[in-house]
XYZ file of C-alpha atoms in Angstrom:
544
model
C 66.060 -70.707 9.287
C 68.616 -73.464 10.930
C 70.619 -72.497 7.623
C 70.613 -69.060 8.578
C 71.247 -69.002 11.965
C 74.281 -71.233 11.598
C 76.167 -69.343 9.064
C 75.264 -65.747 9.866
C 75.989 -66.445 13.490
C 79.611 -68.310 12.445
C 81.338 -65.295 10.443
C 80.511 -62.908 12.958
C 80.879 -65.216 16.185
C 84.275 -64.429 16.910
C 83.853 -60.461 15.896
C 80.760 -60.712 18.278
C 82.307 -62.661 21.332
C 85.328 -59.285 20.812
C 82.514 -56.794 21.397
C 80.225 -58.542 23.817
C 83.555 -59.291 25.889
C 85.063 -55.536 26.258
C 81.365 -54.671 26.358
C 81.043 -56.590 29.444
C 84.143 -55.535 30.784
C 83.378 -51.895 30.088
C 80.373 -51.880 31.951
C 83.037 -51.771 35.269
C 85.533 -49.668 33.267
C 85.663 -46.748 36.139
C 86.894 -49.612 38.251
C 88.897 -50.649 35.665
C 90.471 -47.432 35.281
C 90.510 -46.142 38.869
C 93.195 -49.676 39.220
C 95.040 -48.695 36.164
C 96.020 -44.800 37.716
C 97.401 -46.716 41.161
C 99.199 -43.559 41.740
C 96.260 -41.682 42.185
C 94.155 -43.836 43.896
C 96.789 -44.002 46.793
C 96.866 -40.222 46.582
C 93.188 -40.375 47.093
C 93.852 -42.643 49.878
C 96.548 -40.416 51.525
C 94.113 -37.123 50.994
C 91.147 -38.771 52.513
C 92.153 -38.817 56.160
C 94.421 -35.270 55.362
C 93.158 -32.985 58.392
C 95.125 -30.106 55.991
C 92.954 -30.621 53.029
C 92.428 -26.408 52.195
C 88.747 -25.318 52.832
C 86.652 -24.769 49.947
C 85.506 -21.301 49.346
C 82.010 -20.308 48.479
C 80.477 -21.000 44.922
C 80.121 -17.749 44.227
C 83.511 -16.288 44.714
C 84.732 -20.119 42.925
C 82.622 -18.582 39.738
C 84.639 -14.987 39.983
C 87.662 -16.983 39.771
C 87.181 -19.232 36.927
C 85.406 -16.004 34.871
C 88.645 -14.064 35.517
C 90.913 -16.709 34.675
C 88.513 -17.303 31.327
C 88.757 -13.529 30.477
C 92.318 -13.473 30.671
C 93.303 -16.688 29.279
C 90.340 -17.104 26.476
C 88.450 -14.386 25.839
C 87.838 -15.051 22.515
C 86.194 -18.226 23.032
C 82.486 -19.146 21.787
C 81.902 -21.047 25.399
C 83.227 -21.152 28.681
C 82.681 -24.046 30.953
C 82.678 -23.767 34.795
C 82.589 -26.734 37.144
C 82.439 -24.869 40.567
C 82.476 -27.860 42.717
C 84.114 -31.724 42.295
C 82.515 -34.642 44.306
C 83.802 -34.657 47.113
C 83.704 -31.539 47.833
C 87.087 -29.276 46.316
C 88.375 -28.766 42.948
C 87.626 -25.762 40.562
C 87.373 -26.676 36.554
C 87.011 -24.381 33.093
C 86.513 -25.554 29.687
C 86.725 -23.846 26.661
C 86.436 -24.399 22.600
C 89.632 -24.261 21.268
C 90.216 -22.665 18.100
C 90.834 -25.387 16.102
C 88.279 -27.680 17.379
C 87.535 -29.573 20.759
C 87.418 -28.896 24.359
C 90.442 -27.254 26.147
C 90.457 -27.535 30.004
C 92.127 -26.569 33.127
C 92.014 -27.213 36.680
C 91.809 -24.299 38.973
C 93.373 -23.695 43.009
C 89.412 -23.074 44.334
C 91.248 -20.441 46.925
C 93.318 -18.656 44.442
C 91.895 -19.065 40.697
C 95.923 -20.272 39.739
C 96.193 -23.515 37.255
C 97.258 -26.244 38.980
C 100.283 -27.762 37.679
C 100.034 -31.299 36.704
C 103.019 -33.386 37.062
C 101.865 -36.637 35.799
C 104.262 -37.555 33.116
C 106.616 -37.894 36.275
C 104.686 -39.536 39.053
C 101.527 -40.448 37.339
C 101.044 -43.094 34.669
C 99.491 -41.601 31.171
C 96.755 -44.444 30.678
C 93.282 -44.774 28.169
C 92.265 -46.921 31.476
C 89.433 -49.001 31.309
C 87.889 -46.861 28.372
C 90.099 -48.904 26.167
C 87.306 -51.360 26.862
C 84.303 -48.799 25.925
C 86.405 -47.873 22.773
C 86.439 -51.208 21.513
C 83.126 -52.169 22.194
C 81.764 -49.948 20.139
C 84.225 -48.807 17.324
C 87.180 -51.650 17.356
C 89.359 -48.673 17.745
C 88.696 -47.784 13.686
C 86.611 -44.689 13.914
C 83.794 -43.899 12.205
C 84.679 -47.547 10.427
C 84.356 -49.443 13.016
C 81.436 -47.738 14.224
C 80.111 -48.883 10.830
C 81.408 -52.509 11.499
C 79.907 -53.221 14.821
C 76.864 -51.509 13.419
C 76.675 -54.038 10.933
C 77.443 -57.037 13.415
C 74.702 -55.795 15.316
C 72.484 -56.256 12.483
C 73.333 -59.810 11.761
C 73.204 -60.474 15.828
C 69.607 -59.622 15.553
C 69.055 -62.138 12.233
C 70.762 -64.867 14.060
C 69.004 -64.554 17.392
C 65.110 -64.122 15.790
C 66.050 -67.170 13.363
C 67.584 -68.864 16.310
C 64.375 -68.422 18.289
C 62.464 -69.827 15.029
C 64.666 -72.644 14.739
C 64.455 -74.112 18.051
C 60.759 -75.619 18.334
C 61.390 -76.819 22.281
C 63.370 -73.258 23.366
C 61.900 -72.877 26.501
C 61.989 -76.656 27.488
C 66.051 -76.769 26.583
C 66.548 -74.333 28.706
C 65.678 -76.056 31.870
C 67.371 -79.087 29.672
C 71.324 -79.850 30.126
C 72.950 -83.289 29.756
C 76.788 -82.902 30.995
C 79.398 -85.156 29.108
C 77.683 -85.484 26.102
C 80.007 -83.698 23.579
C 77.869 -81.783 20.783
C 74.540 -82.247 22.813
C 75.810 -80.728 25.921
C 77.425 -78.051 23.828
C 74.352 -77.509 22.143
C 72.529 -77.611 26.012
C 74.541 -74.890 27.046
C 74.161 -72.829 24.295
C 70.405 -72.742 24.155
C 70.095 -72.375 27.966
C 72.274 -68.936 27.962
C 70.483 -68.044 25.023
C 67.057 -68.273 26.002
C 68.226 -66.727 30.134
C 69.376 -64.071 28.212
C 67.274 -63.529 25.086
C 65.737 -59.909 25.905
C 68.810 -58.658 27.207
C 70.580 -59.764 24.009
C 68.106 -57.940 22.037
C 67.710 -54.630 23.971
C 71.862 -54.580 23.967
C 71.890 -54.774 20.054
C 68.604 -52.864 19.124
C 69.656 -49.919 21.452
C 73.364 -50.040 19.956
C 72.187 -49.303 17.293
C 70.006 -46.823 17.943
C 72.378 -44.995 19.802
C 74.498 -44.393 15.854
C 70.794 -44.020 14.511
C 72.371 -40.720 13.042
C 74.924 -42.413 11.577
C 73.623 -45.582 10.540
C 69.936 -44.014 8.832
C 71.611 -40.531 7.571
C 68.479 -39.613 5.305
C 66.556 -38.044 7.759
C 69.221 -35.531 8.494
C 69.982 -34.731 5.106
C 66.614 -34.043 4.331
C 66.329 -31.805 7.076
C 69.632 -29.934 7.182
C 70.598 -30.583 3.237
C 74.109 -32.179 2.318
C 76.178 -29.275 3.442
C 77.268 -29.812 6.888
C 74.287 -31.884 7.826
C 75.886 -33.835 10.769
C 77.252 -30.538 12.128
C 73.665 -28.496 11.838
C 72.438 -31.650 13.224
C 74.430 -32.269 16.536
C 74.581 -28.202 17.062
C 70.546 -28.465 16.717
C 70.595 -31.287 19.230
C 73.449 -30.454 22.009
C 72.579 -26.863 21.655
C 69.168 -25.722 21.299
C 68.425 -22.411 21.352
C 72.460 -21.110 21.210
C 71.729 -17.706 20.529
C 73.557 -15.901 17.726
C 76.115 -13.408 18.133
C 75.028 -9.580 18.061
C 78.798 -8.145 18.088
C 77.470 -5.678 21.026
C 79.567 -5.766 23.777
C 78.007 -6.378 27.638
C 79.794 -7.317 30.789
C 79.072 -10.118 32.719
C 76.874 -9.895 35.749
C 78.098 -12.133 39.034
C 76.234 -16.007 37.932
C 75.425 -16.741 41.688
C 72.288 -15.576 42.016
C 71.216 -17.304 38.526
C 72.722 -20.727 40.168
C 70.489 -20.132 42.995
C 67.522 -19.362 40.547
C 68.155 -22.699 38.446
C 68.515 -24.870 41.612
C 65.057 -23.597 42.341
C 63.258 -24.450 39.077
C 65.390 -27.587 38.729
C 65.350 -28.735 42.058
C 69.028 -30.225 42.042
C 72.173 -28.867 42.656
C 74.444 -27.202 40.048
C 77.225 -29.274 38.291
C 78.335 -26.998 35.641
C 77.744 -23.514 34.645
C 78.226 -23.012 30.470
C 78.205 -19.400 29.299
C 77.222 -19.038 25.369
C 78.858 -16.087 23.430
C 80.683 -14.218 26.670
C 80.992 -10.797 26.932
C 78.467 -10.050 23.912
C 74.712 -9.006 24.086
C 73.375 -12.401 23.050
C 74.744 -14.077 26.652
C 73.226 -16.737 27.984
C 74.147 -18.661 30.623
C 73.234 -22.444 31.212
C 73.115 -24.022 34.801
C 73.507 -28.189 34.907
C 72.214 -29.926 37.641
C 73.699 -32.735 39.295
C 72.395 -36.209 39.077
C 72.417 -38.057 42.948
C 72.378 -42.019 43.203
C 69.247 -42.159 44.247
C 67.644 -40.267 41.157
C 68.908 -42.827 38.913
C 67.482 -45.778 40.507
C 64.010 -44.339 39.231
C 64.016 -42.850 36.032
C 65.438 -44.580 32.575
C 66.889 -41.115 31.473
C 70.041 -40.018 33.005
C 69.394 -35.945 31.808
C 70.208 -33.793 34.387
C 67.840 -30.717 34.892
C 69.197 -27.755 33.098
C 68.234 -24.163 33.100
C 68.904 -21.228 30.995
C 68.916 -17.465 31.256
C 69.748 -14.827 28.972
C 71.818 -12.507 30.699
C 71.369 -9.344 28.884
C 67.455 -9.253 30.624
C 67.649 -11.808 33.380
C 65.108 -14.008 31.906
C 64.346 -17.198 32.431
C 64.627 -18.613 28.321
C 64.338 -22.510 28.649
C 64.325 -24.470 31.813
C 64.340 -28.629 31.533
C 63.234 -30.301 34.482
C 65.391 -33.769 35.561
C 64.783 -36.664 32.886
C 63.231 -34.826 30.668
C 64.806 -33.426 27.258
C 65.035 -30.330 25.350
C 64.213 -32.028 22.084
C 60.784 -33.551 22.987
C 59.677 -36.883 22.437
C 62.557 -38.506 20.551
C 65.030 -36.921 22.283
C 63.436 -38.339 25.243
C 63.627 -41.884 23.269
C 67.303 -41.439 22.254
C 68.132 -40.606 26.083
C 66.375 -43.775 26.987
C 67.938 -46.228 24.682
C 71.319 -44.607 25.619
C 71.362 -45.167 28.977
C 70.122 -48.736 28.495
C 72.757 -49.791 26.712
C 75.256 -47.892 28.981
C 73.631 -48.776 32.060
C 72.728 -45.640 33.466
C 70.438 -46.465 35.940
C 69.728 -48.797 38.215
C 72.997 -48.490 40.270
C 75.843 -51.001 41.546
C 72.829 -53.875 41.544
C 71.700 -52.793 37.837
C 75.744 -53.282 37.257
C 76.356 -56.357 38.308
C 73.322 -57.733 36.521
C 74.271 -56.430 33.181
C 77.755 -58.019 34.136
C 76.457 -61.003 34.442
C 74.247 -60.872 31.364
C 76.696 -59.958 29.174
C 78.823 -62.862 30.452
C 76.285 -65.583 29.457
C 75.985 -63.697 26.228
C 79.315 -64.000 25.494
C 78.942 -67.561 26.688
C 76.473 -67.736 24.174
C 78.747 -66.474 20.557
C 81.290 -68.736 22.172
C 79.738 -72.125 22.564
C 78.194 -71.356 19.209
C 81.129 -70.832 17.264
C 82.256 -74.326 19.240
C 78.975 -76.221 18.639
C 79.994 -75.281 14.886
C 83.098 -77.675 14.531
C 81.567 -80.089 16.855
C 78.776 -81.010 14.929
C 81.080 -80.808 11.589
C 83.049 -83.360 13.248
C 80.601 -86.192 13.941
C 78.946 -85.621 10.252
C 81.664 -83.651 8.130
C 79.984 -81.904 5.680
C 80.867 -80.740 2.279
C 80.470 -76.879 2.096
C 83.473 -76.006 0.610
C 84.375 -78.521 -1.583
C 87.746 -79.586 -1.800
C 88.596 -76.729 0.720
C 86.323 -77.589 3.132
C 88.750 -79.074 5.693
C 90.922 -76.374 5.178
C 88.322 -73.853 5.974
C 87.535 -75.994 8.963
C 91.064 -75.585 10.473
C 90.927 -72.123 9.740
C 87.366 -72.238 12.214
C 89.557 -73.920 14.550
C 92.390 -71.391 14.916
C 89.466 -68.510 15.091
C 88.307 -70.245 17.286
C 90.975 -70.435 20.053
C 92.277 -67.065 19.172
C 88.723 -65.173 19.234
C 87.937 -67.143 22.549
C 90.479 -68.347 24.854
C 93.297 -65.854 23.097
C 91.218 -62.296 23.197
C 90.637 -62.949 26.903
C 94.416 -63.403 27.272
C 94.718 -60.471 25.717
C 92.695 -58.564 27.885
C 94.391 -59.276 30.812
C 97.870 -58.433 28.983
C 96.134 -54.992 28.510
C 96.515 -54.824 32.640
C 99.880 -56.074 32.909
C 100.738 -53.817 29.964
C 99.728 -51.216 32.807
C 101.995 -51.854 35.422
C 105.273 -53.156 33.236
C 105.936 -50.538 30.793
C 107.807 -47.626 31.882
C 105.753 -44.774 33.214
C 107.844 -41.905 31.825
C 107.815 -43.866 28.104
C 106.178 -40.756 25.287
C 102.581 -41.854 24.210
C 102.262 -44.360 26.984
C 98.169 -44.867 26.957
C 99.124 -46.166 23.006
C 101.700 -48.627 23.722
C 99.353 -50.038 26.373
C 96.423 -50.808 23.425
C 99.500 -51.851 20.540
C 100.040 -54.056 23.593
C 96.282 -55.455 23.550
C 96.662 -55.653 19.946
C 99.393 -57.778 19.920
C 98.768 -60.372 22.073
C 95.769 -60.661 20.936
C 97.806 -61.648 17.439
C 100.658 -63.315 19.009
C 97.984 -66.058 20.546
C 96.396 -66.221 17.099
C 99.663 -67.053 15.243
C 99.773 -69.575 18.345
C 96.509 -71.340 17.242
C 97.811 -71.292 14.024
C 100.971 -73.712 14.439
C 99.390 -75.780 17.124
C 96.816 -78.549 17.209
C 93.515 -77.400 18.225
C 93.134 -79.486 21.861
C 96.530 -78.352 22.655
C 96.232 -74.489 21.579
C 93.025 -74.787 23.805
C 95.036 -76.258 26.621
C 98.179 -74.330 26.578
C 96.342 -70.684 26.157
C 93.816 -71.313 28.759
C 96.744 -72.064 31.249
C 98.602 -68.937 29.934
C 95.120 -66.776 31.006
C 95.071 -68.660 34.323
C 98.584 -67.918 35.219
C 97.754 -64.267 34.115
C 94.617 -63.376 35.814
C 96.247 -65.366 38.951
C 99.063 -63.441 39.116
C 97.636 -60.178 38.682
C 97.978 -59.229 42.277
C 100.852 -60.552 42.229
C 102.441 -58.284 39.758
C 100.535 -55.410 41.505
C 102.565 -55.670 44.624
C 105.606 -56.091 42.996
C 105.234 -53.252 40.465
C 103.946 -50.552 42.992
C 103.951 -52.043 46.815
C 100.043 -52.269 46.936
C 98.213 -55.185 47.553
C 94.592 -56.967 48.177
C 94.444 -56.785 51.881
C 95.075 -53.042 51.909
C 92.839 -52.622 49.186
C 90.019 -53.996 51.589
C 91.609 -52.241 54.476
C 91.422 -48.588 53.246
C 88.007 -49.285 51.702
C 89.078 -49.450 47.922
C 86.690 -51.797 46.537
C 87.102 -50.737 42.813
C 91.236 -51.859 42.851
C 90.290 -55.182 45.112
C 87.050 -55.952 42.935
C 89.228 -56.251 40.163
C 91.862 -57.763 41.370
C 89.243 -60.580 42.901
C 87.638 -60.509 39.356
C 90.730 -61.501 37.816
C 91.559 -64.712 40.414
C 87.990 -65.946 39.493
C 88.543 -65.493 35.817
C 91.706 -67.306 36.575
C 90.255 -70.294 38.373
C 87.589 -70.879 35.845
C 90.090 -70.609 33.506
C 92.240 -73.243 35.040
C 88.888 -75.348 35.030
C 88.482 -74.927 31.770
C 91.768 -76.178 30.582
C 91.451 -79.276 32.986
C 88.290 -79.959 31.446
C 90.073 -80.082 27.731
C 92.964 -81.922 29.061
C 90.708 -84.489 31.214
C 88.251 -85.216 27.609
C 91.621 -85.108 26.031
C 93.252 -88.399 27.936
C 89.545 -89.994 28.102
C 88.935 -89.959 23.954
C 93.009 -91.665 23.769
C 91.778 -94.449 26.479
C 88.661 -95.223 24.522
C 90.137 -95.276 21.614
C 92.745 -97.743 22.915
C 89.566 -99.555 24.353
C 87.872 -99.675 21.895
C 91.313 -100.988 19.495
C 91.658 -103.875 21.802
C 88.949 -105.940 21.346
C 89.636 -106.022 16.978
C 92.892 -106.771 18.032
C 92.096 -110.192 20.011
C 89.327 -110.844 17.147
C 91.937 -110.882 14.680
C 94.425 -112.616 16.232
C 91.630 -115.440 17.299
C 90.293 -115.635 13.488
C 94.107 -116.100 12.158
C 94.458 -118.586 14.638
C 91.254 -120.947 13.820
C 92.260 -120.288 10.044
């Protein structure tokens, strides 16, 4: 089991640390992205205290808007999608299948039914935001491959932290065990105490990953239900739309949707989010009213389904009505929506938030000073794994090492400076700002590469000091904004991240005073500990 956990938990320690890391970081990635789109969060400033902000019309007269944009725009469309009201309070939505495939949108003037024209390519910055985080976290930004990849990581994660648990007899009395200053046993101290602080989070996070790709991961199932033709697409249309009635190719107008919004807020007992009409302007309508999950609903239920009901229009009646938390596809569907939102947090609030935040910290913590306790043990009793290699494939540890730990955190940051130095007007912006991710991130591994180890750990945890230090710093140069006025206006998502980043920085600054301190301390013992032969000798040539 020690054999095991040691080399299944090296090869994918570094891949692991990448995941748990943006994972982490994507917990806060509206945050995140709400700093990264500074334009519009000072527009959102500017509106808030706007005494001209236009009043909002009624619902109902919002829904005879968007249906008369919808029928002249896209009639031929399988589904329309209305969002009659945005938090906080104005904004008018429609969504559509394109032909082709995937959603088309548009936002609305609530007054007037006109699109609003968007001018961001000129004033606003195209950005992925802090998605880029939630992207990587779960598919490496590969697709369907690195869905498959982190899938398999997951796996291993699992193998390493059951034989981990196996393999350390006294688990629960190392963790209130730590012995500073003791090179491998201190590493080994801190590795065992994050592990066992944060042993059933670490498990939930990767059994619930992957049951969230169950789909993908265990196809069978779905074959044998839907056969090899299409499967996945029966499959999802069976699951996101049960009971989508079929086309009848009889033509029937639509009836006004307010008093069916009024009818659903009654049996679901929340208020309507989004209204989705199946099939418009044919016999088989139905209509589909979302409700709207508050705050407070989430801090007591583990699913984060809203309540939905559905009509069909061509006889008024009520056809399937699903009451908040519940699901549509009984039991498991119930179990999928559970293990979804908690891996994604979905409950529980700012609190629930932070404490994920912090537990995915210490597990990072954890595939970091694992992949370090690795080449510390190796170096007090060098083994002989690889042969004639083997202190080859040690250096090759080493670089990972620096690059998966100190450099992938440099690069993270670089993803936010990315945001505020390259030009906003630049084509395919959001996709320089990841190539940007990407390489750093490569550009501190080549780094590790021609560098000794102690002084690639040194030189790229000052790099992500200066980085995360100067964040705000760049942030008021780059667009006039700045911490205090953050607080001021009441913007805690750009100053929480900005505040983040200078405590990132100092414990990065730490960090490479530590290596530098243990650094000078090994040379003086070793000159210590040179002295002493060097009297013997001369003493025994003398008497001689």
């Amino acid at each position: 089991m020690a054999w095991l956990h040691t080399w299944s938990g090296l090869w994918i320690s570094w891949l692991l640390f990448a995941i748990f890391l943006t994972g982490t970081l994507a917990v806060f990635d509206d945050p995140i992205g709400h700093w990264m789109t500074p334009e519009h969060a000072l527009e959102e400033a500017s509106r808030a205290h706007d005494p001209a902000l236009p009043k909002v019309t009624d619902r109902a007269h919002r829904l005879e808007l968007a249906l008369d944009f919808m029928a002249k725009q896209h009639p031929k469309a399988d589904m329309w999608e209305i969002w009659p009201v945005q938090r906080p309070g104005h904004g008018l939505s429609a969504y559509w299948f394109q032909p082709s495939g995937g959603y088309g949108s548009a936002d609305l003037d609530p007054l007037t039914g006109a699109i609003v024209k968007q001018a961001r390519a000129a004033t606003q910055r195209d950005t992925i935001g802090g998605h880029h985080f939630v992207d990587f976290h779960y598919a490496l930004h590969a697709g369907r491959i690195g869905v498959w990849i982190v899938g398999i990581t997951s796996m291993i994660m699992l193998v390493a932290l059951v034989s981990g648990v196996i393999t350390h007899k006294r688990i629960f009395k190392d963790f209130f065990t730590f012995r500073p200053a003791k090179g491998q046993r201190s590493w080994l101290d801190a590795h065992n105490a994050v592990a066992v602080l944060t042993l059933p989070f670490q498990c939930m996070i990767a059994y619930t990953g992957l049951a969230f790709f169950s789909d993908d991961y265990v196809p069978a199932p779905v074959v044998v239900q839907y056969g090899m033709d299409n499967a996945k697409k029966a499959f999802l249309a069976d699951w996101n739309d049960a009971g989508k009635p079929v086309k009848t190719g009889q033509p029937l107008a639509i009836p006004a949707l307010e008093s069916f919004a009024l009818r659903a807020e009654q049996a679901i007992g929340q208020d309507i989010r989004a209204v989705v009409l199946d099939n418009p302007n044919d016999a088989s309508m139905r209509v589909c009213m979302y409700g709207w999950n508050e705050d407070a609903e989430l801090l007591t239920r583990l699913s984060a389904n809203t309540g939905r009901a559905c009509y069909a229009l061509a006889t008024g009646e009520q056809v399937a009505v699903r009451l908040p938390g519940e699901s549509d596809t009984g039991g498991a569907g119930l179990t999928r929506s559970v293990m979804s939102n908690l891996h994604m947090v979905g409950f529980g609030g700012t609190p629930m938030r932070w404490l994920y935040f912090v537990c995915g910290l210490a597990g990072t913590a954890m595939m970091g000073t694992g992949a370090i306790l690795f080449l510390v043990k190796r170096r007090q009793k060098a083994g002989a794994e690889f042969g004639a290699c083997t202190q080859r494939v040690y250096r090759v540890i080493e670089c990972l090492n620096v690059a998966a730990i100190a450099g992938l955190a440099i690069a993270c940051v670089g993803f936010l400076w990315a945001n505020r130095l390259i030009p906003i007007g630049l084509e395919q912006r959001a996709g320089w700002e990841v190539r940007a991710f990407f390489g750093v991130w490569l550009l501190m591994l080549v780094h590790a590469c021609l560098r000794a180890e102690k002084r690639a750990w040194i030189e790229q945890l000052c790099l992500l000091a200066v980085l995360c230090l100067l964040l705000p710093v760049l942030n008021v140069l780059s667009t006039g904004d700045n911490l205090a006025a953050q607080v001021a206006r009441g913007d805690w998502e750009s100053a929480g991240v900005e505040l983040a980043s200078m405590a990132f920085g100092l414990l990065a600054a730490w960090g490479a005073w530590k290596v530098h301190k243990r650094k000078a301390v090994s040379k003086s013992a070793a000159k210590e500990s040179a002295a002493p032969s060097s009297s013997l000798q001369v003493t025994t040539q003398g008497q001689s």
